[in-house]
Short mmCIF file of C-alpha atoms and ligand atoms in Angstrom, two decimals:
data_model
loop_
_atom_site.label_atom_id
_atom_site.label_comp_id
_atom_site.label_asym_id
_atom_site.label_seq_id
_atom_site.Cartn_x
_atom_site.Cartn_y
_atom_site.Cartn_z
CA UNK R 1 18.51 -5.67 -18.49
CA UNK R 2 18.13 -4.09 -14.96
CA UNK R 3 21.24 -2.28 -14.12
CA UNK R 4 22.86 -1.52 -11.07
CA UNK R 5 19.83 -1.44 -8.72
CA UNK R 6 20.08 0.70 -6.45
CA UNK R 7 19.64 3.58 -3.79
CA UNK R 8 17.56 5.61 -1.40
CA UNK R 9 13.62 4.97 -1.34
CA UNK R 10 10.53 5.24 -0.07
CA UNK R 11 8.03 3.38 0.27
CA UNK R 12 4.68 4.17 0.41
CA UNK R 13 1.09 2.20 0.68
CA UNK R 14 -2.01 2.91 -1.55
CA UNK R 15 -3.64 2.70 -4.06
CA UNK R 16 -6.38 4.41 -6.18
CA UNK R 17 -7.12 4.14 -2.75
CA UNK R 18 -4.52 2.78 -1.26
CA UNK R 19 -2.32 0.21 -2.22
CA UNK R 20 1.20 -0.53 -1.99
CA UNK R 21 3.95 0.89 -3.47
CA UNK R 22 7.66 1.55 -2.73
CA UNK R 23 9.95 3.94 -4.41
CA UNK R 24 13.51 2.70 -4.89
CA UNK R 25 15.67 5.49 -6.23
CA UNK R 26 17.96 4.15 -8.63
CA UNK R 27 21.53 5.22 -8.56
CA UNK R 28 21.45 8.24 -6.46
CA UNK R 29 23.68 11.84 -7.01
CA UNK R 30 24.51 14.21 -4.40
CA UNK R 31 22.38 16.53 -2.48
CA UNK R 32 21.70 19.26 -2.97
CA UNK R 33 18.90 21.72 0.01
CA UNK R 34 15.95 22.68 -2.59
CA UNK R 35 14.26 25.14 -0.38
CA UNK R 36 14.64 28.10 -2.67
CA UNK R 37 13.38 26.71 -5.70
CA UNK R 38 10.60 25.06 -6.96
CA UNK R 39 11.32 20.89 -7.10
CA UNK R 40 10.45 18.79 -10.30
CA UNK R 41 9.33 15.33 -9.97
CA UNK R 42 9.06 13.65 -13.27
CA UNK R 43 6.67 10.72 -13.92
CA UNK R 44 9.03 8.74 -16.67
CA UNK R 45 5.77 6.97 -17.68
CA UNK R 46 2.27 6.58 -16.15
CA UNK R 47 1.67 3.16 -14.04
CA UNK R 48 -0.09 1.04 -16.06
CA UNK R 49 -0.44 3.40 -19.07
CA UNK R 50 -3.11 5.14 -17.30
CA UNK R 51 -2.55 8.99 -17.00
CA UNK R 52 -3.96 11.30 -14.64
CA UNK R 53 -4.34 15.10 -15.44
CA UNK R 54 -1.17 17.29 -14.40
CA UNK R 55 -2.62 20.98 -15.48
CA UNK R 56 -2.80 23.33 -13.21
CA UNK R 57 -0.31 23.53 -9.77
CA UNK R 58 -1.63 20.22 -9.02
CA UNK R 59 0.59 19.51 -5.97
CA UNK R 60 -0.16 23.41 -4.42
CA UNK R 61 -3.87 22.86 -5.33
CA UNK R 62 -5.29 19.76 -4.82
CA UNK R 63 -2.93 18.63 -2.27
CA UNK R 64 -1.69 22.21 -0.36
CA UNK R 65 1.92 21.30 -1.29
CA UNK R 66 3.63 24.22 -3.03
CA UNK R 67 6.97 24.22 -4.52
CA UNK R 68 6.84 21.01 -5.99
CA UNK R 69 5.77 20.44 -10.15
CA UNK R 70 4.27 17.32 -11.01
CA UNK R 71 5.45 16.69 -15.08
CA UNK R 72 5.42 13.86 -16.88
CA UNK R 73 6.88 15.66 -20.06
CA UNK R 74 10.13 13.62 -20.08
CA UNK R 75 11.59 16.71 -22.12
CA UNK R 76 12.05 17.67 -18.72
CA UNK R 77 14.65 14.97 -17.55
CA UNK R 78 17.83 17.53 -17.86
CA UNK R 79 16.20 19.09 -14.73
CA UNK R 80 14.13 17.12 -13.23
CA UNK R 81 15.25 16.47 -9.45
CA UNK R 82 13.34 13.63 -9.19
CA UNK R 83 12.46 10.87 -11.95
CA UNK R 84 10.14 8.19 -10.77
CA UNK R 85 10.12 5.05 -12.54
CA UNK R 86 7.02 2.81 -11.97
CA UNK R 87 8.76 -0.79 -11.98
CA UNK R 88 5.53 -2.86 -14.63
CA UNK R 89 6.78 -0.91 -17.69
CA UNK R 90 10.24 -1.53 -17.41
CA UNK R 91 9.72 -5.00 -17.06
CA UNK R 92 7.29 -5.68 -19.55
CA UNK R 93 9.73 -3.54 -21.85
CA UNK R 94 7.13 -0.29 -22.84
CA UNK R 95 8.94 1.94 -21.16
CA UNK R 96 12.88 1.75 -20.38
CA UNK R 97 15.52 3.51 -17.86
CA UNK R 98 17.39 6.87 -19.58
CA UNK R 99 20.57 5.11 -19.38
CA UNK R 100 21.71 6.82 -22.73
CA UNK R 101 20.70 9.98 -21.58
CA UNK R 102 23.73 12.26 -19.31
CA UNK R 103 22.60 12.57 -15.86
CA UNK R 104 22.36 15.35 -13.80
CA UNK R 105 24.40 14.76 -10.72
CA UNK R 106 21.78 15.53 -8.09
CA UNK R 107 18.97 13.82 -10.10
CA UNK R 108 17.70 11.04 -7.82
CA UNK R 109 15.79 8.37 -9.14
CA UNK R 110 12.68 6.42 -7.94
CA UNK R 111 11.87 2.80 -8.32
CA UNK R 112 8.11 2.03 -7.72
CA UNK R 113 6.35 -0.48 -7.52
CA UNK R 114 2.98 -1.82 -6.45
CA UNK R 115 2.89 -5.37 -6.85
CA UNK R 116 2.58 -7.27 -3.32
CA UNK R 117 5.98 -8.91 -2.75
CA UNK R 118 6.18 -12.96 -3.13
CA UNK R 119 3.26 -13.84 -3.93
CA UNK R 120 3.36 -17.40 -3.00
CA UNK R 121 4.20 -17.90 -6.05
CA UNK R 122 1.06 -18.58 -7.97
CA UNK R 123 2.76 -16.91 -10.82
CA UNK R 124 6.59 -18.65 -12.04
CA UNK R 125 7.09 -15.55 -14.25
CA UNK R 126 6.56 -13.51 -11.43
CA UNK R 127 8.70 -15.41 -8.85
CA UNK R 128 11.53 -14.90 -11.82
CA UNK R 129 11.69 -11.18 -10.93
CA UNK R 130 11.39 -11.13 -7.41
CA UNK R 131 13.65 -8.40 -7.15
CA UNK R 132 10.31 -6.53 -8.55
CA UNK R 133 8.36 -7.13 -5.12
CA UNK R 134 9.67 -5.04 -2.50
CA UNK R 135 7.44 -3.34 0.07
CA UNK R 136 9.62 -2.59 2.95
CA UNK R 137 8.79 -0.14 5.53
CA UNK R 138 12.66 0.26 6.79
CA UNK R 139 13.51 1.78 2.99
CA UNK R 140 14.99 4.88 3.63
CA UNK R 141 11.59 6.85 3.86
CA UNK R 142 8.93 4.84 4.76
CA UNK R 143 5.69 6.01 4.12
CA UNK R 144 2.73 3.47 5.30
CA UNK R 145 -0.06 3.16 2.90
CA UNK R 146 -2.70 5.35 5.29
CA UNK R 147 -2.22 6.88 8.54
CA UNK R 148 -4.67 6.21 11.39
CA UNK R 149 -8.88 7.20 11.57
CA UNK R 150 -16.25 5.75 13.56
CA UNK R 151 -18.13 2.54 13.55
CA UNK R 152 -21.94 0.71 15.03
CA UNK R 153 -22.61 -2.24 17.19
CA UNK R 154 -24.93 -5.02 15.42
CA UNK R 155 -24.42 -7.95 18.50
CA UNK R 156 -23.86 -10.25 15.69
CA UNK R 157 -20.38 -12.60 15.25
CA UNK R 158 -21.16 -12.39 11.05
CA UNK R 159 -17.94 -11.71 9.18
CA UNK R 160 -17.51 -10.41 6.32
CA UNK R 161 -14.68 -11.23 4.10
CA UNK R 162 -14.12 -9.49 0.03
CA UNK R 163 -12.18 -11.69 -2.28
CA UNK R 164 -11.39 -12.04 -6.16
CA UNK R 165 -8.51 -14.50 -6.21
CA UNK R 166 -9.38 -17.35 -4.66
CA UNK R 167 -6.56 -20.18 -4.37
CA UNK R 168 -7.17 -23.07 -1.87
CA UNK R 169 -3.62 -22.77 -1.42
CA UNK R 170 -3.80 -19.45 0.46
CA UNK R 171 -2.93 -19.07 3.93
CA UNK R 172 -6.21 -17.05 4.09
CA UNK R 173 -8.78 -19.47 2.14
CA UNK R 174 -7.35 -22.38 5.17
CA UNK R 175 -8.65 -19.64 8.13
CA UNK R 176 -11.55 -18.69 6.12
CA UNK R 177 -12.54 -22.08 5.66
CA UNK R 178 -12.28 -23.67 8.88
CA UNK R 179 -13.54 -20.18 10.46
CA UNK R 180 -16.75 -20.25 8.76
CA UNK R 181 -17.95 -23.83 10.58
CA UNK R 182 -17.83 -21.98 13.81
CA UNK R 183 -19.27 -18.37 12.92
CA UNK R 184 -21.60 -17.02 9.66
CA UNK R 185 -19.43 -15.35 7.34
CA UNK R 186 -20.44 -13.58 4.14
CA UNK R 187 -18.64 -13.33 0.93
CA UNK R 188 -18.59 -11.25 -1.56
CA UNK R 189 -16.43 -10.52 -4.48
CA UNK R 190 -15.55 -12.24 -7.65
CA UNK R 191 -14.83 -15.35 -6.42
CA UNK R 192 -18.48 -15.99 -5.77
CA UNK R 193 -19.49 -13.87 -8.34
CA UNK R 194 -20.80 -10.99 -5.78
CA UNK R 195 -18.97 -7.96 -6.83
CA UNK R 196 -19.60 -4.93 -4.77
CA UNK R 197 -19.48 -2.18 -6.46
CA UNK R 198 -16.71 1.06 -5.05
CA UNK R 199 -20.03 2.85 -3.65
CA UNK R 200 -21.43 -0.33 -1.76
CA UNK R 201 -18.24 -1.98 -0.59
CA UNK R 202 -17.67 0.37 2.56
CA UNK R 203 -21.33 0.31 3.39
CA UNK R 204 -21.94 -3.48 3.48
CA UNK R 205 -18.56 -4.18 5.32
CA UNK R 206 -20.14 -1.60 8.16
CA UNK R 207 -23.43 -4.45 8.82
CA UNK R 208 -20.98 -6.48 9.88
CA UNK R 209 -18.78 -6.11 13.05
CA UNK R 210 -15.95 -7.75 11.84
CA UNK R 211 -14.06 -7.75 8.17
CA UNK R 212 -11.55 -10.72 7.24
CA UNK R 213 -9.18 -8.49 6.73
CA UNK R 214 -6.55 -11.80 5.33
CA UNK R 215 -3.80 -10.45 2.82
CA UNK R 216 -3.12 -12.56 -0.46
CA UNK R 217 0.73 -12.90 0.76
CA UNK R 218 2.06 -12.74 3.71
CA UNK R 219 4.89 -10.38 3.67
CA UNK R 220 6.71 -7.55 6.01
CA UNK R 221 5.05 -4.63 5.68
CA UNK R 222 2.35 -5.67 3.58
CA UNK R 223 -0.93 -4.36 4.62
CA UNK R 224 -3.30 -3.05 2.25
CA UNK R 225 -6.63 -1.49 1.69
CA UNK R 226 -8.36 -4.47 3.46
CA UNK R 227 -7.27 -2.98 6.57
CA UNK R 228 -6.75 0.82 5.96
CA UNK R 229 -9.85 1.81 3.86
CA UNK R 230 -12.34 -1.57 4.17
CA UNK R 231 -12.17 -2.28 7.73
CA UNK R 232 -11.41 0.79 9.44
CA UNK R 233 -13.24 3.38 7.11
CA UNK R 234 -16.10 0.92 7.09
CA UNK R 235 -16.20 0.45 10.96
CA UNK R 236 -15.34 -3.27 11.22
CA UNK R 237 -13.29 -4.52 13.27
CA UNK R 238 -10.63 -6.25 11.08
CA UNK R 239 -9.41 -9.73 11.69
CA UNK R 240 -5.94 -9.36 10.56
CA UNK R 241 -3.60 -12.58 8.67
CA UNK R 242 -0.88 -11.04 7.29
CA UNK R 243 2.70 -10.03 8.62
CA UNK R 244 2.89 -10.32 12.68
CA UNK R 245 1.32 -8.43 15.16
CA UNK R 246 4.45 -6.41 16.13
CA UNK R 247 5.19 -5.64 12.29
CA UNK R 248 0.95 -4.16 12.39
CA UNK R 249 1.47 -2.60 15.77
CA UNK R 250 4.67 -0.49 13.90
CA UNK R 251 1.89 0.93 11.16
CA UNK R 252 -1.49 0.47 12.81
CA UNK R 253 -2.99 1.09 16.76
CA UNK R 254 -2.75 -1.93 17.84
CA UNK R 255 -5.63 -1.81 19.96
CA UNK R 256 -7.66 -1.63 16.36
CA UNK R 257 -7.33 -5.11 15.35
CA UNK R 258 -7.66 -8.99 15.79
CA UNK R 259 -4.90 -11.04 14.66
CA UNK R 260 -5.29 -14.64 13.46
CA UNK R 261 -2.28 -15.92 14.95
CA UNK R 262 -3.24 -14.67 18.68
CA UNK R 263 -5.20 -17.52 18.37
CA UNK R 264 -4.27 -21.36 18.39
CA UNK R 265 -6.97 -22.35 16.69
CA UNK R 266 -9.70 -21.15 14.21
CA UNK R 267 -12.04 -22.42 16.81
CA UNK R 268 -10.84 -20.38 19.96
CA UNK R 269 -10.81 -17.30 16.90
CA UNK R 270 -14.28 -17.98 16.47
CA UNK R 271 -15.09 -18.29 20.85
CA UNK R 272 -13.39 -14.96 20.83
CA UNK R 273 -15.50 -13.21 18.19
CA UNK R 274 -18.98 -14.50 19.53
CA UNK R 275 -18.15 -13.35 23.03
CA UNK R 276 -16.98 -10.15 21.48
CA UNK R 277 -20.24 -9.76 19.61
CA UNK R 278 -21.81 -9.85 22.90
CA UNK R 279 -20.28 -7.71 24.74
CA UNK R 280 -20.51 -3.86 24.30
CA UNK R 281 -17.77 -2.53 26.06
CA UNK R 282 -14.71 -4.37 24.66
CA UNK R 283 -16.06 -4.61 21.01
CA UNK R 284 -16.05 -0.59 21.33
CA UNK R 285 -12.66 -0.60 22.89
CA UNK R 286 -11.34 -1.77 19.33
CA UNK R 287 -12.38 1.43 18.14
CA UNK R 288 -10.90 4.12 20.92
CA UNK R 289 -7.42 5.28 19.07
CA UNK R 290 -10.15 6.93 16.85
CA UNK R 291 -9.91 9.43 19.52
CA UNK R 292 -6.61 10.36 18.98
CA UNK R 293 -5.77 9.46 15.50
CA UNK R 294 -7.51 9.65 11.48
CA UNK R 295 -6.94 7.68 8.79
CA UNK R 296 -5.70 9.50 5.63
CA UNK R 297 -5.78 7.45 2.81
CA UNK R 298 -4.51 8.14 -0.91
CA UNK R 299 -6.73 9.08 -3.89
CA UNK R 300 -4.48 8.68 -6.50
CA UNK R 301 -0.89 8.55 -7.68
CA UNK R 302 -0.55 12.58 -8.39
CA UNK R 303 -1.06 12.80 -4.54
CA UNK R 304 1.57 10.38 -3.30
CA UNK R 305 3.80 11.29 -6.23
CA UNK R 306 3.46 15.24 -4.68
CA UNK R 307 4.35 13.73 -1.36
CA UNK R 308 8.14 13.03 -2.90
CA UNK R 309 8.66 16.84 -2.65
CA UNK R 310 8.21 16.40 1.44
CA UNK R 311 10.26 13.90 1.83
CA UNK R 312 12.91 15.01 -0.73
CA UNK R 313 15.20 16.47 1.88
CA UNK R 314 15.19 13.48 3.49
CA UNK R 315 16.45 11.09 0.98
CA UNK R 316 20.18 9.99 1.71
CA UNK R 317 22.69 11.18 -0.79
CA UNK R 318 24.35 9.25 -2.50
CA UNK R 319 22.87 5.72 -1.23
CA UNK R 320 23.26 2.72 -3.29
CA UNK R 321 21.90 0.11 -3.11
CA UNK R 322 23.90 -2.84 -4.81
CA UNK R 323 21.80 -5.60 -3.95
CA UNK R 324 18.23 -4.43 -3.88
CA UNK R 325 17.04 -8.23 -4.12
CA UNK R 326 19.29 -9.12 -0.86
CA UNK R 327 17.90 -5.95 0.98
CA UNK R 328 14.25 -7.10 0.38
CA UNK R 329 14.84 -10.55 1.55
CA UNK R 330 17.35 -10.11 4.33
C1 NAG H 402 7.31 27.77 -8.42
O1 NAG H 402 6.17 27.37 -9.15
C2 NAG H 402 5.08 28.27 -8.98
C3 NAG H 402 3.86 27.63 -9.68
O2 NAG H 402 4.19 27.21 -10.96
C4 NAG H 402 5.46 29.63 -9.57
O3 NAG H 402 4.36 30.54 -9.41
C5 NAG H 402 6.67 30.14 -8.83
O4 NAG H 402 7.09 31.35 -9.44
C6 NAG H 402 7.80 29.12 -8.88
N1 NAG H 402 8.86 29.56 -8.00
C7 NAG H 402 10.13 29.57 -8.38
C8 NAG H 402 11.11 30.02 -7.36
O5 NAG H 402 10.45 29.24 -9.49
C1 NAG H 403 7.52 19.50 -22.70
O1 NAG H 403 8.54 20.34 -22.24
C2 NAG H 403 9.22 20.99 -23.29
C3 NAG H 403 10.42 21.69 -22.68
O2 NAG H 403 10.02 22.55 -21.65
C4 NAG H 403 8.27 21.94 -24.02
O3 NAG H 403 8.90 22.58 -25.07
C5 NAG H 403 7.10 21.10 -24.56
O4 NAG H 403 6.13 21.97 -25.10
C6 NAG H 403 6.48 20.29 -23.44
N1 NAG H 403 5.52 19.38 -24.03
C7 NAG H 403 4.29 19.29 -23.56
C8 NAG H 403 3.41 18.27 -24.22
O5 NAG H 403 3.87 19.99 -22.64
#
């Protein structure tokens, strides 16, 4: 059983390239100022059972943050300052919270998880631990999935949307389907049985000038890769449905994207993207914050599990959080 949830967090977007996930620390100690030492973050297990290489300084190295070991040799709990626990062993029972093990009063520990919160509920086992889904950018460190990022004009309205799970019931599949009477859109992805493979997907979303970028559940805070690494590394300009335009405008430029509910109808959408398509100027205005910002995107979870030891001062002491299920949902 889950105990006491709990505490500080952080939250944090990506995956292999970038996809969501958000650190709960479980029960937190006091704090302590770790600028003289080195910090420890232990990995209590690897997500999904699939571990990444930790020889070397991998944090100095790789990701030019020093001070900060990356272990996941749990012989190292009795000083580890940091002991992330990635949320799909413990509840599938291969891996389990230290609870018999004394803990050291500053150790903080992280709750992570990447699964997309409420996921309208194609899945009752899932809905059963909902407490699992949380991706909140107000946790106590918020770290959006990428950070902000060139692009080519083709005077075409085609779309292009990418999509594996298909449910009629989706939000998404009701936009995509009425969309695609007024404008041509192209699929790929396992639905239809057109895969693209990691090396063509950027370069096929760039023919088009817009990407459906349409998340699977529409949730606060829940933006993925669609928009961070397919649309804007790709050079599309997204088509957002998702959370609202003020809750993208607190993560993204908000010049950088459409949003389907700007729009009272699919058809009006699809009036805006032809004219769009046609006229130089404004589609390139969608692309201008690339003057002033980049997108950084995550490679993998050494890199984002390094970025801990950044924001490690910053935790809260002491912070717990009772009712982590009420604090996602409020
Ligand atoms: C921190 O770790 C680095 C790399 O392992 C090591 O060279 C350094 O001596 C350590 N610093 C302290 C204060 O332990
Ligand atoms: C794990 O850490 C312990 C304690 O420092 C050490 O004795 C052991 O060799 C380490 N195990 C591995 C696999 O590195």
């Amino acid at each position: 059983s889950i105990p006491v949830l709990s505490t500080s967090a952080f939250i944090r977007n990506s995956k292999s390239f970038i996809q969501l996930l958000l650190y709960f620390s479980l029960r937190m100690g006091t704090t302590h100022q770790h600028q003289l030492r080195n910090l420890t973050i232990l990995l209590w297990h690897w997500p999904f059972s699939r571990p990444y290489s930790l020889e070397g300084d991998i944090c100095s190295n790789e990701y030019g943050i020093p001070g900060c070991l990356l272990s996941d040799n749990t012989s190292l709990y009795p000083q580890a300052d940091v002991v992330v626990f990635h949320h799909h062993e413990l509840r599938t029972g291969r891996s389990a919270l230290p609870l018999h093990l004394p803990r050291p009063a500053s150790q903080r520990w992280l709750w992570l998880s990447l699964e997309p919160p409420v996921n309208t509920a194609t899945d009752p086992v899932q809905r059963t631990v909902q407490l699992d889904h949380e991706l909140r950018a107000d946790a106590d460190v918020p770290m959006p999935m990428g950070r902000r990022w060139k692009f080519l004009f083709h005077q075409t309205a085609a779309a292009i949307w990418v999509v594996s799970n298909y449910s009629p019931d989706h939000a998404r599949s009701q936009v995509y389907q009425s969309l695609r009477k007024y404008i041509p859109i192209e699929v790929y992805g396992r639905w239809l049985k057109r895969p693209l493979t990691d090396q063509s997907l950027i370069p096929t979303i760039g023919r088009c000038n817009f990407y459906l970028a349409f998340e699977n559940s529409v949730a606060i805070d829940y933006i993925t890769e669609k928009l961070w690494r397919n649309a804007y590394q790709a050079g599309a300009v997204p088509v957002v449905l998702g959370p609202s335009r003020s809750n993208y405008e607190a993560l993204v430029p908000s010049g950088s994207f459409i949003h389907v509910s700007d729009f009272s109808s699919t058809e009006q959408l699809a009036a805006f993207l032809q004219q769009l398509a046609t006229d130089r100027g404004r589609y390139e205005a969608y692309f201008k914050w690339r003057q002033t910002h980049e997108i950084k995107t995550y490679t993998d979870w050494r890199e984002r599990l390094c970025n801990i030891c950044i924001i490690y001062h910053r935790l809260p002491a002491k912070k717990v959080y009772y009712d982590l299920d009420g604090w996602a949902n409020r």
